[in-house]
Tab-separated table of C-alpha atoms and ligand atoms in Angstrom:
chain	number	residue	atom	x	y	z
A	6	UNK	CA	-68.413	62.335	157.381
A	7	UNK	CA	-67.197	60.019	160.558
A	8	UNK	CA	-67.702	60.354	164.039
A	9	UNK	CA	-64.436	58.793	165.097
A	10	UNK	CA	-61.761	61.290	166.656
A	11	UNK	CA	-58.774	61.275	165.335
A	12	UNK	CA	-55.590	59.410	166.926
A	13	UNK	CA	-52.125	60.821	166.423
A	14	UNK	CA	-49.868	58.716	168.092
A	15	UNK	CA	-45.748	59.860	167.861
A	16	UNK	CA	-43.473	56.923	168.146
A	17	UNK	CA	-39.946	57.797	169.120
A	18	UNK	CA	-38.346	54.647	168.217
A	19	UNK	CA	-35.098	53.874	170.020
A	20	UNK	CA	-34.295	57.551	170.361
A	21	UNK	CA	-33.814	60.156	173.087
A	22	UNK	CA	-32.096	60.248	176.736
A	23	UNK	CA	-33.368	60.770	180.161
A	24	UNK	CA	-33.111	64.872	179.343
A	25	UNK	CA	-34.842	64.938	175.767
A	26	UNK	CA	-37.134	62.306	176.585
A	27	UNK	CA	-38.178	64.753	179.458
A	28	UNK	CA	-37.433	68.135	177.818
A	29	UNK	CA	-39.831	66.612	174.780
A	30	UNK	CA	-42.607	65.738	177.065
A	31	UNK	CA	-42.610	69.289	178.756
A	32	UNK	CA	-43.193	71.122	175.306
A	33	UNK	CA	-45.950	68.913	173.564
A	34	UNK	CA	-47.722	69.291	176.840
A	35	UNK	CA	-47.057	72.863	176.126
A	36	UNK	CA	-48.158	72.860	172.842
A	37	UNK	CA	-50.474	70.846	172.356
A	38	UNK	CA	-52.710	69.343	175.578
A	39	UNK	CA	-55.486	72.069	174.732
A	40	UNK	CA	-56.016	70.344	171.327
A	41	UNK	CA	-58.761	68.564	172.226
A	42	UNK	CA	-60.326	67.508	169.465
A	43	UNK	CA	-57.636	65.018	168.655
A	44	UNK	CA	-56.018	61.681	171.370
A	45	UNK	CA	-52.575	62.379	171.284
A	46	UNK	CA	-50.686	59.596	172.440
A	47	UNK	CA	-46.491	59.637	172.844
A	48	UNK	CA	-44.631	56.291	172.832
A	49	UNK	CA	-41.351	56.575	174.368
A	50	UNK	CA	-38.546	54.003	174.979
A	51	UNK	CA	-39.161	51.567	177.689
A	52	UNK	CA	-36.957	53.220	179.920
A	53	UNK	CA	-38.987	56.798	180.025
A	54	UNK	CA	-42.317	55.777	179.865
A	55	UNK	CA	-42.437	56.372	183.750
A	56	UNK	CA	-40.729	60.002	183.106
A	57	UNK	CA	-43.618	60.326	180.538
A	58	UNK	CA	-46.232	59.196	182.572
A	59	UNK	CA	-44.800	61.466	185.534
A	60	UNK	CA	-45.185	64.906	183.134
A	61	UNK	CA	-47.920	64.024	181.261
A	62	UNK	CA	-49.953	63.378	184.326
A	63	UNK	CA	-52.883	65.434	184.565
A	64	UNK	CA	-52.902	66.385	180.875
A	65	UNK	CA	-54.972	65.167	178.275
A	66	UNK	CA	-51.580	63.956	176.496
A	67	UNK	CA	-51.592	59.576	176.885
A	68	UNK	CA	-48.521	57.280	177.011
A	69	UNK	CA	-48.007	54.179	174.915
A	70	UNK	CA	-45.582	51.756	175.067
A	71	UNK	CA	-43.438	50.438	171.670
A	72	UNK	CA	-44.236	46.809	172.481
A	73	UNK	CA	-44.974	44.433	174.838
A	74	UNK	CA	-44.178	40.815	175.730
A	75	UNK	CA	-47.047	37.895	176.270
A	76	UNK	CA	-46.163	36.535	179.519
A	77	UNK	CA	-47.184	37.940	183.204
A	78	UNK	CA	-44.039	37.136	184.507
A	79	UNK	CA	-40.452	35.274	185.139
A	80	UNK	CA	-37.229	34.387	183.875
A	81	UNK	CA	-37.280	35.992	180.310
A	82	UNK	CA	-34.399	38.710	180.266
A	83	UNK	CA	-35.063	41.803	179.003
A	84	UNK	CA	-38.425	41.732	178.307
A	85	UNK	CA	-41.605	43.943	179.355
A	86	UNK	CA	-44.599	42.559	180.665
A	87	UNK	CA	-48.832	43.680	180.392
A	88	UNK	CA	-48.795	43.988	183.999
A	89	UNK	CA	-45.337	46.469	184.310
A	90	UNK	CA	-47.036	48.558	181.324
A	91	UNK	CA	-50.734	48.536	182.330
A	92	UNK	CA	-49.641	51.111	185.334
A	93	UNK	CA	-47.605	53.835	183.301
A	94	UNK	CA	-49.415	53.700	180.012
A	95	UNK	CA	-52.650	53.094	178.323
A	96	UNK	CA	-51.701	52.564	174.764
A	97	UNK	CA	-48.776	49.660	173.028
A	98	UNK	CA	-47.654	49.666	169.958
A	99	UNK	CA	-47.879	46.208	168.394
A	100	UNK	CA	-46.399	44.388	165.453
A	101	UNK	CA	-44.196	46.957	164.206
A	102	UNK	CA	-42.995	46.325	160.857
A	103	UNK	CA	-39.561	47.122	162.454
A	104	UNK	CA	-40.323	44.206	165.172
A	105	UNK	CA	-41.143	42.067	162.505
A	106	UNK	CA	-38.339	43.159	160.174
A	107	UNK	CA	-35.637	42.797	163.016
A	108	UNK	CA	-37.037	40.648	165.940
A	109	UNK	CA	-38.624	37.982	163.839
A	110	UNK	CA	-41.858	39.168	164.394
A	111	UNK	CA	-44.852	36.836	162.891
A	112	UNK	CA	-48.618	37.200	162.763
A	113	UNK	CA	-48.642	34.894	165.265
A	114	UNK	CA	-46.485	35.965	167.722
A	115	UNK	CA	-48.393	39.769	167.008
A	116	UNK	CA	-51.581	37.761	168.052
A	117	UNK	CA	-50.065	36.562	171.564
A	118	UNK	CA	-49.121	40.147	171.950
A	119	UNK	CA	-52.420	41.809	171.326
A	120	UNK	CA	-54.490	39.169	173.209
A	121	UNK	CA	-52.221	39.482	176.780
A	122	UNK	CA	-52.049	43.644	176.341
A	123	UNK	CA	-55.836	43.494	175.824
A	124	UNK	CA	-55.814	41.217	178.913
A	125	UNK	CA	-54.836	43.833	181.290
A	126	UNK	CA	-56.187	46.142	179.452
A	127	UNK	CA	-53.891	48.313	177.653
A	128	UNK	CA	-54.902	49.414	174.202
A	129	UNK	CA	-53.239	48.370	171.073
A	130	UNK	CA	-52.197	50.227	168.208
A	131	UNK	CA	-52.323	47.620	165.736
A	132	UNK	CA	-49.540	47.910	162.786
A	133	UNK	CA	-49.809	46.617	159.388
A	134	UNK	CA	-48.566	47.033	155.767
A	135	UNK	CA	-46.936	45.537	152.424
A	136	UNK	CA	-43.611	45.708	151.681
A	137	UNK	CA	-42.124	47.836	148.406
A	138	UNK	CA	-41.810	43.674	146.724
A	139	UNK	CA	-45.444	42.848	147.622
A	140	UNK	CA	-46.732	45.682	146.256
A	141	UNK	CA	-45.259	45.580	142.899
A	142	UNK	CA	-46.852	42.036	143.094
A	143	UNK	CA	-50.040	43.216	143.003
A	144	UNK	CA	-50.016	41.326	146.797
A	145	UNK	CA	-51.053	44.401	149.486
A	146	UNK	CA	-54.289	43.775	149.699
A	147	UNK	CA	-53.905	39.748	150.089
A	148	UNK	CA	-50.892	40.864	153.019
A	149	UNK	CA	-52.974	42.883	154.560
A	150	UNK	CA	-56.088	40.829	154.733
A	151	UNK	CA	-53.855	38.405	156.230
A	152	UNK	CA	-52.004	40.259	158.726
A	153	UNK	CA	-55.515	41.411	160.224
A	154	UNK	CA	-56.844	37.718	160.238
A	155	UNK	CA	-53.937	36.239	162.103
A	156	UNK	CA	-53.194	39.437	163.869
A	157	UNK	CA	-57.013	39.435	165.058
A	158	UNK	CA	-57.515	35.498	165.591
A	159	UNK	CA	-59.532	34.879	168.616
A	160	UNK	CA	-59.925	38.171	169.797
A	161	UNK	CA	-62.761	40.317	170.280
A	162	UNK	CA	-61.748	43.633	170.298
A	163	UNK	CA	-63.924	46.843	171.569
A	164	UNK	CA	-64.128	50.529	170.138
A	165	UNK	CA	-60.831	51.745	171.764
A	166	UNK	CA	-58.582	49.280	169.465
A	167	UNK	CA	-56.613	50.872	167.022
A	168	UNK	CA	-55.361	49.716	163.995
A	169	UNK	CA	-52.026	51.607	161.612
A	170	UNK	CA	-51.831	51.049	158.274
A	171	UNK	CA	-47.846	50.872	158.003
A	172	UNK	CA	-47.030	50.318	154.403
A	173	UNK	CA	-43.140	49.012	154.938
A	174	UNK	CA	-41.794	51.003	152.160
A	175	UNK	CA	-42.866	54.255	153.289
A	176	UNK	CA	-41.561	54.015	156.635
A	177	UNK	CA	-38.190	56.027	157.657
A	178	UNK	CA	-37.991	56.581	154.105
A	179	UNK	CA	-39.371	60.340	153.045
A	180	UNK	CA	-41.413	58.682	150.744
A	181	UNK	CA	-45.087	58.722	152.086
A	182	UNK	CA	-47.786	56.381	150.409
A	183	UNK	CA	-50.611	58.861	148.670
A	184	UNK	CA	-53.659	59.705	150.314
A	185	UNK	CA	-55.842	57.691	147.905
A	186	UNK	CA	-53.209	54.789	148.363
A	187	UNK	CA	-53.905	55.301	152.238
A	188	UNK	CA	-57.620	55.590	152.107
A	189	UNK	CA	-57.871	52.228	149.948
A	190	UNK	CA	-55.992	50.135	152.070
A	191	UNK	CA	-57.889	51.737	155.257
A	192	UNK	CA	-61.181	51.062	153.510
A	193	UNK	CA	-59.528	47.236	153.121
A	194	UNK	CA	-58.754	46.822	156.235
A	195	UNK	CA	-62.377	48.657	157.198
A	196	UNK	CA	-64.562	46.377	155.559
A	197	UNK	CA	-62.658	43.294	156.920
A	198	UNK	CA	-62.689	44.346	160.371
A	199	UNK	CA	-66.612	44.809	159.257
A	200	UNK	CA	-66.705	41.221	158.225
A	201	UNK	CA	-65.216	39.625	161.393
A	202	UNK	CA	-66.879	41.906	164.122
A	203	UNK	CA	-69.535	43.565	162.680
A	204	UNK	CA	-70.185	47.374	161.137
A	205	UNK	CA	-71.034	49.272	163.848
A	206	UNK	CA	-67.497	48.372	165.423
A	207	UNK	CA	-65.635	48.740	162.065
A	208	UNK	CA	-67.038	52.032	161.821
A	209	UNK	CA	-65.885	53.025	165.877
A	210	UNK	CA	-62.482	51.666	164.847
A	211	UNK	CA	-59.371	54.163	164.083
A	212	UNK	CA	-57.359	53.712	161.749
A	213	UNK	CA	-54.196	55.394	161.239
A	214	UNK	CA	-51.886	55.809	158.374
A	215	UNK	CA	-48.326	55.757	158.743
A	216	UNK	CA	-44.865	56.530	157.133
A	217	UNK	CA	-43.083	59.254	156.368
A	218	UNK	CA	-45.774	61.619	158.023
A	219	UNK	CA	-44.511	65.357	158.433
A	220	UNK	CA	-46.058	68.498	159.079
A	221	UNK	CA	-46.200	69.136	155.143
A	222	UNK	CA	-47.998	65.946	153.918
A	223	UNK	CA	-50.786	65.467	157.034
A	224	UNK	CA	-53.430	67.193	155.595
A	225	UNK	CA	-53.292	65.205	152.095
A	226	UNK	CA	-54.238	62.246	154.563
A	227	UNK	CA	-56.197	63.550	156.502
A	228	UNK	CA	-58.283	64.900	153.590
A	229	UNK	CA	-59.241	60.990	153.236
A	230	UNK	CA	-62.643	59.982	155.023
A	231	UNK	CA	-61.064	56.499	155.716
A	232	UNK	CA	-57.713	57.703	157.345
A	233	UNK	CA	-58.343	58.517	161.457
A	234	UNK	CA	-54.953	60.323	162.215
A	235	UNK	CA	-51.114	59.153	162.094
A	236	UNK	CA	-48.588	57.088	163.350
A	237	UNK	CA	-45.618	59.410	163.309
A	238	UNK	CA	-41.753	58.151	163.882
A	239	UNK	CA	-39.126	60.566	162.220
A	240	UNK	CA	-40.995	64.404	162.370
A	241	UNK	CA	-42.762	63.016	166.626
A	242	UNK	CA	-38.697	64.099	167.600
A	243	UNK	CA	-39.328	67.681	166.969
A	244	UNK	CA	-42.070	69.227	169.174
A	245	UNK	CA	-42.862	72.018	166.552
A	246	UNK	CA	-43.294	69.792	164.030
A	247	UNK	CA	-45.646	67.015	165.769
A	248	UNK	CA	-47.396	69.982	167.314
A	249	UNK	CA	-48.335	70.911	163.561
A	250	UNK	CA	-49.153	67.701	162.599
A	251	UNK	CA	-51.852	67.259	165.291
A	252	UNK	CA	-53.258	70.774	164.840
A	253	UNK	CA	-53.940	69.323	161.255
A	254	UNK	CA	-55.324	66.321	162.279
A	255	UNK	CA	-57.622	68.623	164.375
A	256	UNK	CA	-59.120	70.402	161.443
A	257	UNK	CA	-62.287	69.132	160.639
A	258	UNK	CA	-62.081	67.133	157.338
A	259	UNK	CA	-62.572	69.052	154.129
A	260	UNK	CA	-60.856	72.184	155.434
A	261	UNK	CA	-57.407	71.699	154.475
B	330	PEP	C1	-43.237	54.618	162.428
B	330	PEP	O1	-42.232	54.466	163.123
B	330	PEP	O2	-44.276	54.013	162.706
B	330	PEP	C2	-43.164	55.522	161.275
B	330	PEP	C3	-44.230	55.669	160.534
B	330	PEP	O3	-41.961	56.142	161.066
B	330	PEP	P1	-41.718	57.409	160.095
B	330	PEP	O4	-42.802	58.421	160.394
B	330	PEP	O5	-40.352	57.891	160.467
B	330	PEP	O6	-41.822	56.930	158.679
């Protein structure tokens, strides 16, 4: 048994307009502000998180942010500072395997990330996870172990940092990692957080599990003492279906 509440963050990727973003907002605060047993956290695109942060105001919904560049300020086009994000939203989604996949993403460049969000206070959601190759190399534990170090390098991180356990082959794919798969690499990635900052924090630290997370497969995860809640991209579009996914997340564990 943990004492850590559960975090079920919904990232909607690069998807929505001005209307759904809004019309989406309205019904999860709807449905599900009075769970409060869970955080509940929706990441929208840049261009809504003040929408979001307008009409979640007030509720115990939070807004995150899908990344996040290192610098304060000045001439880099297109990009999204601490500073702009530290006003609209409280959480930022960092290191996506997506951003890494696409946008060149590197442990280092994850590490600048974390360390200027942390800066101004906004809290990271961590990502992490093997690829379909490295795991049939008998490699996710080494990846992950070194994603965390070089993610982590230099930073001291308090009991509001999150951490998802993103295994790259599961995500957008329908085919979710098992809940014994989940709770060993979140055990991994436990005991190594243990080793760099201590247990006490390790064991104040969510972490999530993500990929392929729907409102049919939640409670096999979060049936797992290691796994704190979900990072959800796909099934976070449909209110109904997020909605169900936190109210499982919001059982206590062992009553599926
Ligand atoms: C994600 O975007 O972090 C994710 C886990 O996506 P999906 O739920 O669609 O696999």
């Amino acid at each position: 048994m943990n004492h850590r509440t559960p975090i079920v963050a919904a990232n909607w990727k690069m998807h929505t307009t001005v209307r759904t973003a809004a019309e989406l907002c309205r019904a999860l605060r709807e449905s599900i502000d009075n769970v409060k047993s869970v955080e509940k956290v929706v990441c929208p695109p840049f261009p809504f998180l003040a929408l979001a942060h307008q009409t979640l105001a007030g509720s115990s919904l939070k807004v995150g942010a899908q990344n996040v560049f290192w610098e304060e300020k000045g001439a880099f086009t297109g990009e999204v500072s601490p500073p702009m994000l530290a006003d609209l939203c409280e959480y930022v989604i960092i290191g996506h395997s997506e951003r890494r996949k696409y946008f060149g993403e590197t442990d280092e460049t994850v590490n600048r990330r974390l360390k200027a969000a942390m800066a101004k206070g906004l809290r990271p959601i961590f990502c992490i996870g093997e690829t379909g190759d490295e795991r049939q190399a008998g490699r996710t534990n080494e990846v992950l172990l070194r994603q965390v170090r070089g993610g982590l390098a230099g930073i001291e991180i308090t009991s509001g940092f999150v951490v998802a356990y993103e295994p790259v082959w599961a995500i957008g794919t329908g085919v979710p990692a098992t809940g014994e798969m989940a709770n060993d690499a979140i055990g991994l990635i436990r005991r190594e957080v243990a080793s760099l900052y201590g247990g006490e924090l390790a064991q104040a630290t969510r972490i999530q599990y993500g990929g392929s997370v729907d409102g049919a497969n939640i409670d096999e995860f979060m049936a797992e003492p290691e796994v704190d809640g979900a990072l959800v991209g796909g099934a976070s579009l449909k209110a109904d279906v997020f909605t169900a996914i936190v109210e499982a997340a919001a059982r206590p564990k062992g009553v599926g």
